[in-house]
PDB file of C-alpha atoms in Angstrom:
ATOM      1  CA  LYS A   1     -22.852 147.973 186.470  1.00  0.00           C
ATOM      2  CA  GLN A   2     -19.361 149.222 186.425  1.00  0.00           C
ATOM      3  CA  GLU A   3     -18.206 152.929 185.017  1.00  0.00           C
ATOM      4  CA  VAL A   4     -14.941 153.810 184.956  1.00  0.00           C
ATOM      5  CA  THR A   5     -14.201 157.330 184.556  1.00  0.00           C
ATOM      6  CA  GLN A   6     -10.917 159.602 183.856  1.00  0.00           C
ATOM      7  CA  ILE A   7     -10.581 163.199 184.109  1.00  0.00           C
ATOM      8  CA  PRO A   8      -9.474 164.993 182.381  1.00  0.00           C
ATOM      9  CA  ALA A   9      -9.609 164.372 178.878  1.00  0.00           C
ATOM     10  CA  ALA A  10      -6.593 165.795 177.490  1.00  0.00           C
ATOM     11  CA  LEU A  11      -3.416 167.057 179.522  1.00  0.00           C
ATOM     12  CA  SER A  12      -0.456 168.580 178.441  1.00  0.00           C
ATOM     13  CA  VAL A  13       2.743 169.735 179.733  1.00  0.00           C
ATOM     14  CA  PRO A  14       6.439 170.682 179.292  1.00  0.00           C
ATOM     15  CA  GLU A  15       9.031 167.563 178.988  1.00  0.00           C
ATOM     16  CA  GLY A  16      10.912 166.499 182.210  1.00  0.00           C
ATOM     17  CA  GLU A  17       7.812 167.252 184.502  1.00  0.00           C
ATOM     18  CA  ASN A  18       6.355 164.370 186.643  1.00  0.00           C
ATOM     19  CA  LEU A  19       2.522 163.538 186.646  1.00  0.00           C
ATOM     20  CA  VAL A  20      -0.391 161.644 187.950  1.00  0.00           C
ATOM     21  CA  LEU A  21      -2.912 160.308 185.184  1.00  0.00           C
ATOM     22  CA  ASN A  22      -6.266 159.649 187.469  1.00  0.00           C
ATOM     23  CA  CYS A  23      -9.001 157.189 186.840  1.00  0.00           C
ATOM     24  CA  SER A  24     -11.948 156.211 189.286  1.00  0.00           C
ATOM     25  CA  PHE A  25     -13.785 153.088 189.354  1.00  0.00           C
ATOM     26  CA  THR A  26     -17.987 152.596 190.355  1.00  0.00           C
ATOM     27  CA  ASP A  27     -17.642 148.851 191.662  1.00  0.00           C
ATOM     28  CA  SER A  28     -14.880 148.196 193.934  1.00  0.00           C
ATOM     29  CA  ALA A  29     -15.070 144.301 193.907  1.00  0.00           C
ATOM     30  CA  ILE A  30     -12.494 144.426 190.795  1.00  0.00           C
ATOM     31  CA  TYR A  31     -10.453 141.731 190.217  1.00  0.00           C
ATOM     32  CA  ASN A  32      -7.628 143.560 188.671  1.00  0.00           C
ATOM     33  CA  LEU A  33      -7.005 146.946 186.807  1.00  0.00           C
ATOM     34  CA  GLN A  34      -4.762 147.527 183.736  1.00  0.00           C
ATOM     35  CA  TRP A  35      -3.779 150.544 182.566  1.00  0.00           C
ATOM     36  CA  PHE A  36      -2.856 150.817 178.710  1.00  0.00           C
ATOM     37  CA  ARG A  37      -1.062 153.299 176.513  1.00  0.00           C
ATOM     38  CA  GLN A  38      -2.692 153.845 172.899  1.00  0.00           C
ATOM     39  CA  ASP A  39      -1.115 155.417 169.935  1.00  0.00           C
ATOM     40  CA  PRO A  40      -3.113 157.176 167.228  1.00  0.00           C
ATOM     41  CA  GLY A  41      -5.009 154.545 165.089  1.00  0.00           C
ATOM     42  CA  LYS A  42      -2.829 151.644 166.532  1.00  0.00           C
ATOM     43  CA  GLY A  43      -3.876 148.917 169.658  1.00  0.00           C
ATOM     44  CA  LEU A  44      -3.581 148.653 173.401  1.00  0.00           C
ATOM     45  CA  THR A  45      -0.175 148.336 174.713  1.00  0.00           C
ATOM     46  CA  SER A  46      -0.857 146.787 178.182  1.00  0.00           C
ATOM     47  CA  LEU A  47       1.839 149.113 180.427  1.00  0.00           C
ATOM     48  CA  LEU A  48       0.982 147.755 184.577  1.00  0.00           C
ATOM     49  CA  LEU A  49      -1.451 145.220 185.693  1.00  0.00           C
ATOM     50  CA  ILE A  50      -2.312 145.742 189.476  1.00  0.00           C
ATOM     51  CA  GLN A  51      -4.162 142.899 191.016  1.00  0.00           C
ATOM     52  CA  SER A  52      -7.149 143.503 193.634  1.00  0.00           C
ATOM     53  CA  SER A  53      -4.728 142.135 196.608  1.00  0.00           C
ATOM     54  CA  GLN A  54      -2.071 144.596 195.693  1.00  0.00           C
ATOM     55  CA  ARG A  55      -1.680 148.167 196.179  1.00  0.00           C
ATOM     56  CA  GLU A  56       0.995 148.916 193.330  1.00  0.00           C
ATOM     57  CA  GLN A  57       3.053 148.125 191.003  1.00  0.00           C
ATOM     58  CA  THR A  58       6.044 149.988 189.249  1.00  0.00           C
ATOM     59  CA  SER A  59       7.739 149.255 185.786  1.00  0.00           C
ATOM     60  CA  GLY A  60      10.505 152.165 184.722  1.00  0.00           C
ATOM     61  CA  ARG A  61       9.222 155.479 185.130  1.00  0.00           C
ATOM     62  CA  LEU A  62       5.633 154.255 185.694  1.00  0.00           C
ATOM     63  CA  ASN A  63       4.068 153.543 188.617  1.00  0.00           C
ATOM     64  CA  ALA A  64       0.433 152.473 189.408  1.00  0.00           C
ATOM     65  CA  SER A  65      -1.407 152.460 192.411  1.00  0.00           C
ATOM     66  CA  LEU A  66      -4.425 150.824 193.301  1.00  0.00           C
ATOM     67  CA  ASP A  67      -7.385 151.918 196.378  1.00  0.00           C
ATOM     68  CA  LYS A  68     -10.067 149.719 196.006  1.00  0.00           C
ATOM     69  CA  SER A  69     -11.910 151.012 199.054  1.00  0.00           C
ATOM     70  CA  SER A  70     -11.839 154.688 197.469  1.00  0.00           C
ATOM     71  CA  GLY A  71     -12.200 153.077 193.629  1.00  0.00           C
ATOM     72  CA  ARG A  72      -9.298 154.999 192.742  1.00  0.00           C
ATOM     73  CA  SER A  73      -6.305 154.185 190.536  1.00  0.00           C
ATOM     74  CA  THR A  74      -3.363 156.818 189.619  1.00  0.00           C
ATOM     75  CA  LEU A  75      -0.506 156.006 187.101  1.00  0.00           C
ATOM     76  CA  TYR A  76       2.778 158.359 187.701  1.00  0.00           C
ATOM     77  CA  ILE A  77       4.780 159.030 184.905  1.00  0.00           C
ATOM     78  CA  ALA A  78       8.088 160.253 186.185  1.00  0.00           C
ATOM     79  CA  ALA A  79      10.518 162.610 184.255  1.00  0.00           C
ATOM     80  CA  SER A  80       7.922 162.505 180.950  1.00  0.00           C
ATOM     81  CA  GLN A  81       9.449 163.091 177.501  1.00  0.00           C
ATOM     82  CA  PRO A  82       7.667 163.644 174.471  1.00  0.00           C
ATOM     83  CA  GLY A  83       7.941 159.797 173.621  1.00  0.00           C
ATOM     84  CA  ASP A  84       5.015 159.527 176.460  1.00  0.00           C
ATOM     85  CA  SER A  85       2.503 161.620 174.761  1.00  0.00           C
ATOM     86  CA  ALA A  86       0.113 159.404 174.014  1.00  0.00           C
ATOM     87  CA  THR A  87      -3.798 158.382 174.903  1.00  0.00           C
ATOM     88  CA  TYR A  88      -3.766 156.343 178.473  1.00  0.00           C
ATOM     89  CA  LEU A  89      -6.540 153.966 179.333  1.00  0.00           C
ATOM     90  CA  CYS A  90      -7.087 152.733 182.549  1.00  0.00           C
ATOM     91  CA  ALA A  91      -9.912 149.330 182.783  1.00  0.00           C
ATOM     92  CA  ALA A  92     -11.096 147.707 185.883  1.00  0.00           C
ATOM     93  CA  GLY A  93     -11.122 144.005 185.167  1.00  0.00           C
ATOM     94  CA  ARG A  94     -13.923 141.125 186.385  1.00  0.00           C
ATOM     95  CA  ALA A  95     -12.170 137.406 187.098  1.00  0.00           C
ATOM     96  CA  ASN A  96     -13.119 136.321 183.784  1.00  0.00           C
ATOM     97  CA  SER A  97     -10.797 139.240 182.674  1.00  0.00           C
ATOM     98  CA  LYS A  98     -13.901 141.071 180.634  1.00  0.00           C
ATOM     99  CA  LEU A  99     -12.367 144.918 180.975  1.00  0.00           C
ATOM    100  CA  THR A 100     -14.670 148.188 181.418  1.00  0.00           C
ATOM    101  CA  PHE A 101     -12.678 151.307 180.052  1.00  0.00           C
ATOM    102  CA  GLY A 102     -12.591 154.593 180.598  1.00  0.00           C
ATOM    103  CA  LYS A 103     -12.279 157.032 177.848  1.00  0.00           C
ATOM    104  CA  GLY A 104      -8.785 157.495 178.629  1.00  0.00           C
ATOM    105  CA  ILE A 105      -6.714 160.619 178.987  1.00  0.00           C
ATOM    106  CA  THR A 106      -4.964 162.357 175.959  1.00  0.00           C
ATOM    107  CA  LEU A 107      -0.855 163.082 177.147  1.00  0.00           C
ATOM    108  CA  SER A 108       0.862 165.902 174.994  1.00  0.00           C
ATOM    109  CA  VAL A 109       4.641 166.580 176.549  1.00  0.00           C
ATOM    110  CA  ARG A 110       5.724 169.261 175.090  1.00  0.00           C
ATOM    111  CA  PRO A 111       9.799 169.403 174.103  1.00  0.00           C
TER     112      PRO A 111
ATOM    113  CA  ASP B   1       4.693 133.923 168.760  1.00  0.00           C
ATOM    114  CA  THR B   2       5.104 137.948 168.370  1.00  0.00           C
ATOM    115  CA  GLY B   3       1.625 138.691 169.649  1.00  0.00           C
ATOM    116  CA  VAL B   4      -1.919 138.696 169.076  1.00  0.00           C
ATOM    117  CA  SER B   5      -2.609 139.089 165.327  1.00  0.00           C
ATOM    118  CA  GLN B   6      -5.325 140.609 163.395  1.00  0.00           C
ATOM    119  CA  ASP B   7      -6.180 140.928 159.890  1.00  0.00           C
ATOM    120  CA  PRO B   8      -7.327 142.830 157.818  1.00  0.00           C
ATOM    121  CA  ARG B   9      -5.720 146.059 159.371  1.00  0.00           C
ATOM    122  CA  HIS B  10      -8.197 147.848 157.110  1.00  0.00           C
ATOM    123  CA  LYS B  11     -11.232 147.429 155.380  1.00  0.00           C
ATOM    124  CA  ILE B  12     -13.304 150.172 153.583  1.00  0.00           C
ATOM    125  CA  THR B  13     -16.761 148.984 152.819  1.00  0.00           C
ATOM    126  CA  LYS B  14     -20.162 150.002 151.145  1.00  0.00           C
ATOM    127  CA  ARG B  15     -23.319 149.920 153.330  1.00  0.00           C
ATOM    128  CA  GLY B  16     -24.920 146.829 152.981  1.00  0.00           C
ATOM    129  CA  GLN B  17     -21.953 144.166 152.345  1.00  0.00           C
ATOM    130  CA  ASN B  18     -20.504 141.792 154.521  1.00  0.00           C
ATOM    131  CA  VAL B  19     -17.213 141.634 156.266  1.00  0.00           C
ATOM    132  CA  THR B  20     -15.154 139.310 158.231  1.00  0.00           C
ATOM    133  CA  PHE B  21     -12.109 140.131 160.246  1.00  0.00           C
ATOM    134  CA  ARG B  22      -9.541 137.544 161.751  1.00  0.00           C
ATOM    135  CA  CYS B  23      -7.787 137.300 165.268  1.00  0.00           C
ATOM    136  CA  ASP B  24      -4.795 134.911 166.172  1.00  0.00           C
ATOM    137  CA  PRO B  25      -4.520 135.272 169.623  1.00  0.00           C
ATOM    138  CA  ILE B  26      -1.069 134.267 171.353  1.00  0.00           C
ATOM    139  CA  SER B  27      -0.433 130.846 171.288  1.00  0.00           C
ATOM    140  CA  GLU B  28      -0.935 129.448 174.689  1.00  0.00           C
ATOM    141  CA  HIS B  29      -3.837 131.887 175.221  1.00  0.00           C
ATOM    142  CA  ASN B  30      -7.374 130.347 176.008  1.00  0.00           C
ATOM    143  CA  ARG B  31      -9.363 133.396 176.113  1.00  0.00           C
ATOM    144  CA  LEU B  32     -10.278 135.855 173.541  1.00  0.00           C
ATOM    145  CA  TYR B  33     -12.222 138.997 173.455  1.00  0.00           C
ATOM    146  CA  TRP B  34     -13.104 141.199 170.734  1.00  0.00           C
ATOM    147  CA  TYR B  35     -14.216 144.839 171.786  1.00  0.00           C
ATOM    148  CA  ARG B  36     -15.025 147.874 169.923  1.00  0.00           C
ATOM    149  CA  GLN B  37     -13.732 151.473 169.679  1.00  0.00           C
ATOM    150  CA  THR B  38     -15.147 154.441 167.945  1.00  0.00           C
ATOM    151  CA  LEU B  39     -13.168 157.968 168.199  1.00  0.00           C
ATOM    152  CA  GLY B  40     -12.581 159.462 171.075  1.00  0.00           C
ATOM    153  CA  GLN B  41     -13.962 156.317 173.323  1.00  0.00           C
ATOM    154  CA  GLY B  42     -12.960 153.630 175.488  1.00  0.00           C
ATOM    155  CA  PRO B  43     -13.016 150.096 173.976  1.00  0.00           C
ATOM    156  CA  GLU B  44     -16.361 148.474 174.556  1.00  0.00           C
ATOM    157  CA  PHE B  45     -16.695 144.744 175.206  1.00  0.00           C
ATOM    158  CA  LEU B  46     -18.334 142.834 172.447  1.00  0.00           C
ATOM    159  CA  THR B  47     -18.049 139.091 173.053  1.00  0.00           C
ATOM    160  CA  TYR B  48     -15.454 136.753 174.509  1.00  0.00           C
ATOM    161  CA  PHE B  49     -14.745 133.100 174.172  1.00  0.00           C
ATOM    162  CA  GLN B  50     -12.530 130.269 176.744  1.00  0.00           C
ATOM    163  CA  ASN B  51     -11.274 127.840 174.463  1.00  0.00           C
ATOM    164  CA  GLU B  52     -13.815 127.227 171.628  1.00  0.00           C
ATOM    165  CA  ALA B  53     -17.078 128.116 173.897  1.00  0.00           C
ATOM    166  CA  GLN B  54     -18.709 131.901 173.654  1.00  0.00           C
ATOM    167  CA  LEU B  55     -19.392 132.443 176.809  1.00  0.00           C
ATOM    168  CA  GLU B  56     -20.783 135.965 176.893  1.00  0.00           C
ATOM    169  CA  LYS B  57     -22.188 138.429 174.506  1.00  0.00           C
ATOM    170  CA  SER B  58     -22.708 142.098 175.011  1.00  0.00           C
ATOM    171  CA  ARG B  59     -25.951 143.947 173.656  1.00  0.00           C
ATOM    172  CA  LEU B  60     -24.205 145.792 171.585  1.00  0.00           C
ATOM    173  CA  LEU B  61     -23.836 142.653 169.153  1.00  0.00           C
ATOM    174  CA  SER B  62     -26.895 142.526 167.195  1.00  0.00           C
ATOM    175  CA  ASP B  63     -27.870 139.576 165.233  1.00  0.00           C
ATOM    176  CA  ARG B  64     -25.773 141.214 162.527  1.00  0.00           C
ATOM    177  CA  PHE B  65     -22.956 140.191 164.385  1.00  0.00           C
ATOM    178  CA  SER B  66     -21.453 136.819 164.719  1.00  0.00           C
ATOM    179  CA  ALA B  67     -17.978 135.599 166.321  1.00  0.00           C
ATOM    180  CA  GLU B  68     -16.950 132.200 165.841  1.00  0.00           C
ATOM    181  CA  ARG B  69     -13.561 130.210 167.701  1.00  0.00           C
ATOM    182  CA  PRO B  70     -14.066 126.732 165.639  1.00  0.00           C
ATOM    183  CA  LYS B  71     -10.722 124.827 166.768  1.00  0.00           C
ATOM    184  CA  GLY B  72     -10.495 127.305 170.091  1.00  0.00           C
ATOM    185  CA  SER B  73      -7.692 129.160 168.325  1.00  0.00           C
ATOM    186  CA  PHE B  74      -8.258 131.897 165.994  1.00  0.00           C
ATOM    187  CA  SER B  75     -11.280 133.437 165.693  1.00  0.00           C
ATOM    188  CA  THR B  76     -13.715 135.501 162.728  1.00  0.00           C
ATOM    189  CA  LEU B  77     -16.019 138.355 163.691  1.00  0.00           C
ATOM    190  CA  GLU B  78     -18.485 138.540 160.792  1.00  0.00           C
ATOM    191  CA  ILE B  79     -20.321 141.738 160.255  1.00  0.00           C
ATOM    192  CA  GLN B  80     -23.493 141.041 157.971  1.00  0.00           C
ATOM    193  CA  ARG B  81     -25.326 143.448 156.322  1.00  0.00           C
ATOM    194  CA  THR B  82     -22.921 146.670 157.155  1.00  0.00           C
ATOM    195  CA  GLU B  83     -24.155 150.042 158.212  1.00  0.00           C
ATOM    196  CA  GLN B  84     -22.248 153.262 158.632  1.00  0.00           C
ATOM    197  CA  GLY B  85     -22.931 153.013 162.387  1.00  0.00           C
ATOM    198  CA  ASP B  86     -20.800 149.939 161.795  1.00  0.00           C
ATOM    199  CA  SER B  87     -17.240 152.292 161.528  1.00  0.00           C
ATOM    200  CA  ALA B  88     -15.105 151.685 164.565  1.00  0.00           C
ATOM    201  CA  MET B  89     -11.682 149.845 165.265  1.00  0.00           C
ATOM    202  CA  TYR B  90     -13.063 146.378 166.263  1.00  0.00           C
ATOM    203  CA  LEU B  91     -10.236 145.095 168.685  1.00  0.00           C
ATOM    204  CA  CYS B  92      -9.106 141.396 169.395  1.00  0.00           C
ATOM    205  CA  ALA B  93      -6.923 140.716 172.613  1.00  0.00           C
ATOM    206  CA  SER B  94      -6.246 137.016 174.670  1.00  0.00           C
ATOM    207  CA  SER B  95      -5.233 136.250 178.122  1.00  0.00           C
ATOM    208  CA  LEU B  96      -4.611 132.878 180.155  1.00  0.00           C
ATOM    209  CA  ALA B  97      -8.047 131.997 181.746  1.00  0.00           C
ATOM    210  CA  LEU B  98      -5.733 131.460 185.169  1.00  0.00           C
ATOM    211  CA  GLY B  99      -3.565 133.818 186.757  1.00  0.00           C
ATOM    212  CA  ALA B 100      -3.449 137.792 187.135  1.00  0.00           C
ATOM    213  CA  GLY B 101      -6.016 137.713 183.715  1.00  0.00           C
ATOM    214  CA  GLU B 102      -3.394 140.550 181.833  1.00  0.00           C
ATOM    215  CA  LEU B 103      -4.754 141.465 178.476  1.00  0.00           C
ATOM    216  CA  PHE B 104      -3.061 141.569 175.255  1.00  0.00           C
ATOM    217  CA  PHE B 105      -4.430 143.470 172.311  1.00  0.00           C
ATOM    218  CA  GLY B 106      -3.658 143.254 168.812  1.00  0.00           C
ATOM    219  CA  GLU B 107      -3.712 146.357 166.605  1.00  0.00           C
ATOM    220  CA  GLY B 108      -7.171 146.374 165.174  1.00  0.00           C
ATOM    221  CA  SER B 109      -8.897 146.226 162.736  1.00  0.00           C
ATOM    222  CA  ARG B 110     -10.239 149.615 161.119  1.00  0.00           C
ATOM    223  CA  LEU B 111     -13.802 149.322 159.456  1.00  0.00           C
ATOM    224  CA  THR B 112     -15.437 152.182 157.601  1.00  0.00           C
ATOM    225  CA  VAL B 113     -18.235 151.867 155.949  1.00  0.00           C
ATOM    226  CA  LEU B 114     -19.326 154.225 152.894  1.00  0.00           C
TER     227      LEU B 114
END
């Protein structure tokens, strides 16, 4: 059974800092890995998807990497802004797109 | 098409009542998923459809829960005889069966059972 862990549960950083959010998963036989953003009381917004054959994906200030052999993914956020404050969830995907989620990391960027 | 749409966004009901949620996926997506999320937790898989066929159901989906996707387009999730433990955000997502498998989520339907 796939288990996804995100530590720490919460993170507070000053504006402008570069930061890394970590995600680990137990079963390396994944089809893909997705990172999502969730604002309070809202649904999930897809940020980046990395297919199992890829090592990283980039979108703007965001870069996600995947190391299947070690069961780890990271989300790098460059030059953080207060608008980046949200909960970030990673999810390991099977071929039928069923996702197993971590509990998320709640990020607070202080002005 | 602007994305996955869910209705209602909020539902408050009394214990023992039945509730139904609707999800309209992105139009060309043939896979549709239901997840449940409680406070401080990640979403948990409930069930998914490919076209009109329900292909997998989680053990979390008790006999009081039923989901349908009658014409392979929109889906409904019904909860019968609601319990306080059913209070959660119910999230719908859709994807294409082929390709990278990226999931797109709706805004969710928040259920409060009094």
